[in-house]
XYZ file of C-alpha atoms in Angstrom:
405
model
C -32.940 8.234 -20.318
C -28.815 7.737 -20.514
C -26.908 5.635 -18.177
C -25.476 8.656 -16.572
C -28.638 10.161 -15.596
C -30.130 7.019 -14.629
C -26.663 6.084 -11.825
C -27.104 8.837 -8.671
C -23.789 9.862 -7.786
C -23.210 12.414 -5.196
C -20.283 14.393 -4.953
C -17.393 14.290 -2.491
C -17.887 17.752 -0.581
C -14.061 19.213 0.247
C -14.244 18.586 4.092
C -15.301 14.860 3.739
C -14.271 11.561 5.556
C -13.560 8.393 4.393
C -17.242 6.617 4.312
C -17.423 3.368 5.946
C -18.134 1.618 3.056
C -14.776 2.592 1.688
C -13.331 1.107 5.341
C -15.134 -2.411 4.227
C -14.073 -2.103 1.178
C -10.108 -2.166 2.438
C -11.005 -5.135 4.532
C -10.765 -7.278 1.088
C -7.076 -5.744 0.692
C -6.128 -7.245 4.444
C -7.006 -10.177 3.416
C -4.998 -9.930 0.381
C -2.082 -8.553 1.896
C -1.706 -11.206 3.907
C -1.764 -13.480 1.026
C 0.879 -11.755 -0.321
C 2.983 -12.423 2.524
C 2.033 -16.050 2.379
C 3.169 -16.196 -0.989
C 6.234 -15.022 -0.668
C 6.975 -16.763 2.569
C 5.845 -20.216 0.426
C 8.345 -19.160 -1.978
C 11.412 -17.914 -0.105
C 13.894 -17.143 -2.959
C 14.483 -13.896 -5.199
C 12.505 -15.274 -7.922
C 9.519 -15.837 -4.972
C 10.117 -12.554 -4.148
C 9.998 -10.239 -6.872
C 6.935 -11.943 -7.845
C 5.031 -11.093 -4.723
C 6.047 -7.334 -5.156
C 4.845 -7.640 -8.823
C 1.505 -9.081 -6.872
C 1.533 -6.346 -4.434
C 2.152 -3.692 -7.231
C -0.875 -4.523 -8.686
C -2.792 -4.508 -5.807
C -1.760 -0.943 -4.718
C -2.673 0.060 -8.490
C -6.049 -1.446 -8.158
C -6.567 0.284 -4.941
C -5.419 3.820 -5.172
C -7.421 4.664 -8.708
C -11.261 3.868 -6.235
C -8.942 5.979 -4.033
C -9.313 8.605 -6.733
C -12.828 7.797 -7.777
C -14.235 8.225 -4.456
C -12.813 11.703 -3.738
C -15.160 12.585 -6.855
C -18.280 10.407 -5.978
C -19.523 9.079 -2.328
C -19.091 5.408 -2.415
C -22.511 4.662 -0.062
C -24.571 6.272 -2.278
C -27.120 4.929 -5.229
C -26.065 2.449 -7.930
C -22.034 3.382 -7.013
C -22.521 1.323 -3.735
C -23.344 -1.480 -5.938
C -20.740 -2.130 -8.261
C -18.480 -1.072 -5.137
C -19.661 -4.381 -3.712
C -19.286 -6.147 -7.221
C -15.911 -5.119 -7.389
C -15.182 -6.366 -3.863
C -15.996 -9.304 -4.914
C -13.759 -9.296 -7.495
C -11.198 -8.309 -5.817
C -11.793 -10.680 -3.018
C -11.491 -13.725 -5.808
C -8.696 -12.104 -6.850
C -7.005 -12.667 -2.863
C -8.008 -16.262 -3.123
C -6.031 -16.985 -6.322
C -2.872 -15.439 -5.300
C -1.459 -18.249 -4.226
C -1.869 -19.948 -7.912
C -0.976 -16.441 -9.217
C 2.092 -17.825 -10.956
C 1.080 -21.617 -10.796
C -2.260 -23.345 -11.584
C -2.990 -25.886 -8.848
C -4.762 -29.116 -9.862
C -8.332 -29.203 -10.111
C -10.490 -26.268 -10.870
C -10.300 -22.972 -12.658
C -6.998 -22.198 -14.252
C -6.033 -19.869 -11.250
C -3.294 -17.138 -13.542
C -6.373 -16.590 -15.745
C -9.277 -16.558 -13.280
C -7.454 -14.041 -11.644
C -6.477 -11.727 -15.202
C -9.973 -11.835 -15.870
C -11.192 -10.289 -12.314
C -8.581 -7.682 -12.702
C -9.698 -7.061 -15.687
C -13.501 -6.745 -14.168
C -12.186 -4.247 -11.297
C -10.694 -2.287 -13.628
C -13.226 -1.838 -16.129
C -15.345 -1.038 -13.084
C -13.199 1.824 -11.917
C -13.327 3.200 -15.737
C -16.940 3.010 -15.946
C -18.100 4.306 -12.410
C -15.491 7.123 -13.860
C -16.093 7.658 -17.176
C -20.136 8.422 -15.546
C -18.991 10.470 -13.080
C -17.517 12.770 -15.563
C -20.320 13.210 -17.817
C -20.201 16.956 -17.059
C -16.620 17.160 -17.076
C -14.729 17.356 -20.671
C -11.455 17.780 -19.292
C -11.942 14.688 -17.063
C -13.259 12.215 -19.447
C -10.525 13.320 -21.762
C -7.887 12.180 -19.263
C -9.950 8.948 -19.227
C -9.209 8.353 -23.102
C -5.868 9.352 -22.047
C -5.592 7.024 -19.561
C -7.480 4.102 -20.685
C -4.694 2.419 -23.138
C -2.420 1.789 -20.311
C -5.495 0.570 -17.988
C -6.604 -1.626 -20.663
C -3.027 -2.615 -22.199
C -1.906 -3.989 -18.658
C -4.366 -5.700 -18.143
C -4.563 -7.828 -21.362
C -0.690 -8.830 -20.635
C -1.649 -9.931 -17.352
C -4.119 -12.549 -19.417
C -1.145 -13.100 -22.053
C 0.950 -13.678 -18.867
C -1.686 -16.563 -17.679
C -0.214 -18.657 -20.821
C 3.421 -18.348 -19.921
C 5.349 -19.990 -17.194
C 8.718 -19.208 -15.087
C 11.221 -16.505 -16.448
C 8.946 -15.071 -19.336
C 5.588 -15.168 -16.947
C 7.407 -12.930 -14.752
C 8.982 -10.530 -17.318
C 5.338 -10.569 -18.980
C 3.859 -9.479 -15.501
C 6.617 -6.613 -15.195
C 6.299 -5.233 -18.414
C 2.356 -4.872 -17.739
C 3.056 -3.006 -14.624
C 5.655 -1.106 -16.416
C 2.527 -0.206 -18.842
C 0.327 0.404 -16.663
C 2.034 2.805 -14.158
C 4.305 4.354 -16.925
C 1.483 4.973 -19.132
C -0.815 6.555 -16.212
C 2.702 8.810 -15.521
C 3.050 9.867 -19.200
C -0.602 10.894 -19.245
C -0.409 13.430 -16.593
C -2.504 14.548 -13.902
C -3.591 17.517 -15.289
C -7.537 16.115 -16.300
C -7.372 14.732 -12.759
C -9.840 15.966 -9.852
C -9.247 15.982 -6.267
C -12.716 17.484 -4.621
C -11.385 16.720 -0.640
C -7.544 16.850 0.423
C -8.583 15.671 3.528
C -10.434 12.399 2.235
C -7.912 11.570 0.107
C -4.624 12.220 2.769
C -7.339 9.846 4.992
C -7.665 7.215 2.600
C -3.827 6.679 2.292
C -3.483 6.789 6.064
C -6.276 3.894 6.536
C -4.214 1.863 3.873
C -1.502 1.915 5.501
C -3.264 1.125 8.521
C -4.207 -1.928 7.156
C -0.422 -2.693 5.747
C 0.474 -2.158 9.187
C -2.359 -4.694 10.485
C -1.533 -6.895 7.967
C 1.982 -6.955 10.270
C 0.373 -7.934 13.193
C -1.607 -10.838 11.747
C 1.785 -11.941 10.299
C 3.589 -12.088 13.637
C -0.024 -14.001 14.910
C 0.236 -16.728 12.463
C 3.665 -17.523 12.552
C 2.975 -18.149 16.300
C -0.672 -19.649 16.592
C -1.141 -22.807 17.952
C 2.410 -22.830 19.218
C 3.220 -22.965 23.244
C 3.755 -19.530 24.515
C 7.364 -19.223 25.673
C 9.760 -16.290 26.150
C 11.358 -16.213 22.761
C 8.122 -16.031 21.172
C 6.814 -13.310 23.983
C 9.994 -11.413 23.376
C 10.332 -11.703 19.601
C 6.154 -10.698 19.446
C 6.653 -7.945 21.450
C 9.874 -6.650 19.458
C 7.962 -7.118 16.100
C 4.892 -5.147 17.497
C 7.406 -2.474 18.599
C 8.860 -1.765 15.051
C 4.953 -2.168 13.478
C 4.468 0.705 16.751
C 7.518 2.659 14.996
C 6.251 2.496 11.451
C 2.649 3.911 12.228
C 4.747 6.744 14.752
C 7.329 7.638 11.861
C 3.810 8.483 9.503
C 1.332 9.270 11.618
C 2.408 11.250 14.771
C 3.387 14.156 12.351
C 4.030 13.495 8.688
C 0.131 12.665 7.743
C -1.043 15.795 9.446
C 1.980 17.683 7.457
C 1.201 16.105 3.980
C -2.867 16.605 4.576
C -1.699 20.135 4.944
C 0.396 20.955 2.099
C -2.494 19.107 -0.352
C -5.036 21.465 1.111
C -2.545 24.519 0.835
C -1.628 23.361 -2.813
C -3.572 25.680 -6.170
C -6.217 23.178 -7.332
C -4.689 23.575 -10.939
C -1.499 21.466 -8.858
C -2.906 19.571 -6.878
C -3.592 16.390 -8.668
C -0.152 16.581 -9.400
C 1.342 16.421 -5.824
C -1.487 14.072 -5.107
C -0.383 11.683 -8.121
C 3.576 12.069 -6.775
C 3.349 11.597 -3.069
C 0.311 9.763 -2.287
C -0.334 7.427 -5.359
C 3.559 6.211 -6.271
C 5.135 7.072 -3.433
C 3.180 5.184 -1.004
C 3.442 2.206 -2.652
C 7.416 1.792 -1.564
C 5.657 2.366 1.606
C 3.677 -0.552 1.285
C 6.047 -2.368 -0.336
C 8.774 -1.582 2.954
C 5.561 -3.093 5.629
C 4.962 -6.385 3.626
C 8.412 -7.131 3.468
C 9.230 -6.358 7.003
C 6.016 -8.464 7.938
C 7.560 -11.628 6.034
C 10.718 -10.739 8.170
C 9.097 -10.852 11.237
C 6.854 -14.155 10.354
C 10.531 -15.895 9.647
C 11.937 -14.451 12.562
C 8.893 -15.934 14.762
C 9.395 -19.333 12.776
C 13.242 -19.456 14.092
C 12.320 -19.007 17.740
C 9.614 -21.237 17.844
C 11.550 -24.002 16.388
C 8.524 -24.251 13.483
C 11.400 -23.679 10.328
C 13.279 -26.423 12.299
C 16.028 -24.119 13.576
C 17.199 -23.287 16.960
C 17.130 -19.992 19.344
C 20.918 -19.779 18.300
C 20.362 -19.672 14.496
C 21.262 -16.471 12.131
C 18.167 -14.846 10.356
C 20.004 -15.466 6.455
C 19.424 -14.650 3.073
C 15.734 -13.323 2.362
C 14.270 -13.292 5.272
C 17.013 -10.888 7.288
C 16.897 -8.718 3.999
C 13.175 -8.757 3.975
C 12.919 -7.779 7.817
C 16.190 -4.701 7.459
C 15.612 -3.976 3.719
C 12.074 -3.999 3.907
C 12.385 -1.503 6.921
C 14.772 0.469 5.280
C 13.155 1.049 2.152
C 9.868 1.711 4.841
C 12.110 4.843 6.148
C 13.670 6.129 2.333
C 10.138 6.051 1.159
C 9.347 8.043 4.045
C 12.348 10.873 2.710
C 10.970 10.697 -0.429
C 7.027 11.136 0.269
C 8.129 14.304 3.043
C 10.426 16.055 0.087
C 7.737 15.477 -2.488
C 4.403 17.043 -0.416
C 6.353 18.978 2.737
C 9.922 20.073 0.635
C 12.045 18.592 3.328
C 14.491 16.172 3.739
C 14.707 14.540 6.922
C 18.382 13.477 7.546
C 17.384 11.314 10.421
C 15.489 8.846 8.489
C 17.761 9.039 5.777
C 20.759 8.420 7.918
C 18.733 5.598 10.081
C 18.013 3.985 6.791
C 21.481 3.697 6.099
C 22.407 2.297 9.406
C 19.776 -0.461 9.104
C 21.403 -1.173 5.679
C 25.080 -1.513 7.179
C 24.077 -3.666 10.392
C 22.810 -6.470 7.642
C 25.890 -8.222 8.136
C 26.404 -7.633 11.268
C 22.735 -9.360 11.462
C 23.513 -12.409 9.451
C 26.162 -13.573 12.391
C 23.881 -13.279 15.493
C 20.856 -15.082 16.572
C 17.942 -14.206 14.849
C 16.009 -12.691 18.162
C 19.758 -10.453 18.541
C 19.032 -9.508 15.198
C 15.590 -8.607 15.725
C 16.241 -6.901 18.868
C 18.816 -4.665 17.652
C 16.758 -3.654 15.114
C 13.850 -2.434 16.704
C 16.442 -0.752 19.351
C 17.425 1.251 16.520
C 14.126 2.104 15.414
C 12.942 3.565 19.142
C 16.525 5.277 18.678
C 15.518 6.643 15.910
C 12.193 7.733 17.148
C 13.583 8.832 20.226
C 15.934 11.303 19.169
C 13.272 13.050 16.248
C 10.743 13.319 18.899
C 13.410 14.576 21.056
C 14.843 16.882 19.004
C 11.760 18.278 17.007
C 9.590 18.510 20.547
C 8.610 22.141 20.420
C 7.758 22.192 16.448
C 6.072 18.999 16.912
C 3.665 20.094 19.896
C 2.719 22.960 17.506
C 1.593 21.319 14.281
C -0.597 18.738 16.598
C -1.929 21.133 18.791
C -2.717 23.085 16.115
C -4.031 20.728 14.359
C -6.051 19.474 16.950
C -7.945 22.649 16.872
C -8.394 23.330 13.463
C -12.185 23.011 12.012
């Protein structure tokens, strides 16, 4: 008897949910989103920076091909649920080490290549648990072969990468990215299958759920332990706000829209639009909520005195370009990912993009709170008006939706 007949797998039926394994299984990427944040909040300079996007890239990467696997295969069920939990755990040591992602610390493992090699294993995971699940599918386990250089070649430069330090280590970690996404891209989506629009339009939304949780905990920490006072109230309650904004701006009406057009799209397509919109262009999604979150942890830091500055102290350099850029690119992503699935471009989040861009300076003169409050008075402008303005066409697609089977 062959491995494949030996692994139950049960397929994805085209109306399912998200299983609540999957949910526990994005619990490990809270924890290493937040670690991201930490890391780049440790690190506060460009350098810092781009290397805790490079982090985050390959987190999102790691995530959104199980995203994939389990719209073929239920995750709860038979020998999958297993190596599910074996690559939590690798992924999990993979959250712990990304503070020595870069750096070894003293003592120990060496941390870059402890956490290659656990890549590595969640990776080769995902291709297995695939590669099986395709057993009956030619086309399928072609686009495996098809896809598997790029897996495989990233990968092994993340390990090269674990021998390298400064300048080179981070060009090393790029150019595996670069491999990795570019070579999934070149391969095409055409030997792709997407069994349930609605799972997979889900799983994105809970993702981002967590991104957006990942938000909260960062305004939490940067406060805990501190003496409540009304900067901190006021600055909390302004960086909740804008988190409250970001999960309105998707949610309210662009996730039911996108689910929508994925169901509507030919099945010989749809991996395609699923590839375009969900897996690349959610990650400047992402990407837009972790920065804004290490924003609003510096922000918290200036009111409370903890970064050893004073209520009447400008937000600077990163962290006022983390907190506006970050929410910026958070709003062009969102213009992108609405012309890519829904073929529209919303001028109101373009143009709202643009005038968080133009107030940076303006930012950089003002107290940091000022800074944050004007920002988040823009977002509930923003909001405001769309809601406003789109009221009748809005009541429609969630009533409608509402009552759809």
């Amino acid at each position: 008897m062959d491995m494949a007949s030996r692994v139950r797998m049960q397929p994805v039926r085209s109306r399912a949910n998200a299983t609540t394994l999957e949910l526990f299984f994005d619990l490990v990427f809270v924890f290493a989103l937040t670690q991201v944040t930490e890391f780049m909040a440790h690190d506060l300079t460009w350098h810092g920076m781009l290397r805790g996007l490079l982090i985050l890239g390959m987190l999102w990467w790691s995530w959104t091909g199980y995203a994939w696997l389990f719209n073929m295969v239920r995750a709860d069920e038979g020998l999958v649920r297993a190596v599910l939990f074996a690559a939590m755990a690798a992924m999990f040591l993979i959250a712990l080490t990304i503070p020595e992602a870069f750096h070894d610390g003293p003592g120990g493992f060496n941390g870059p290549i402890v956490l290659a090699l656990c890549y590595f294993f969640f990776r080769l995971m995902h291709l297995a648990l695939f590669w099986i699940a395709g057993r009956d599918d030619a086309g399928l386990r072609r686009q495996l072969v098809r896809f598997a250089p790029a897996m495989a070649g990233g990968t092994l430069l993340l390990l090269a990468a674990s021998q390298l330090r400064g300048g080179p280590q981070t060009g090393m970690w790029a150019l595996a990215l670069l491999i990795d996404y570019g070579g999934t891209f070149i391969a095409g989506a055409a030997g792709w299958r997407l069994r349930s629009a609605q799972h997979f339009a889900e799983r994105h939304g809970l993702i981002l759920i967590v991104a957006l949780g990942e938000s909260i905990v960062a305004i939490g920490i940067g406060i805990a332990g501190l003496p409540i006072s009304w900067p901190i109230v006021t600055a909390a309650a302004l960086g909740l706000t804008i988190a409250a904004v970001m999960w309105w701006a998707y949610f309210d009406v662009t996730a039911l829209l996108a689910e929508h057009a994925l169901s509507s799209e030919p099945e010989e397509t749809r991996p395609k639009l699923a590839w375009d919109a969900f897996s690349f262009l959610h990650l400047p999604l992402m990407l837009g909520v972790v920065l804004a979150s290490l924003g609003l942890k510096k922000v918290l830091q200036y009111v409370s005195g903890v970064a050893q500055h004073d209520l009447g102290d400008a937000l600077t350099g990163i962290g006022l370009f983390a907190l506006y850029g970050g929410t910026a690119l958070y709003l062009l992503a969102h213009v992108a990912f609405k012309l890519r699935a829904i073929h529209t471009f919303s001028v109101a989040r373009f143009v709202t993009a643009l005038v968080v861009l133009a107030l940076i300076p303006v930012a950089w003169q003002i107290p940091a709170l000022v800074a944050l409050l004007i920002l988040t008075g823009t977002l509930v402008l923003f909001i405001a008006i769309e809601t406003t303005k789109y009221a009748v066409e809005r009541d429609l697609i969630r009533h409608s939706s509402e009552q759809s089977p």
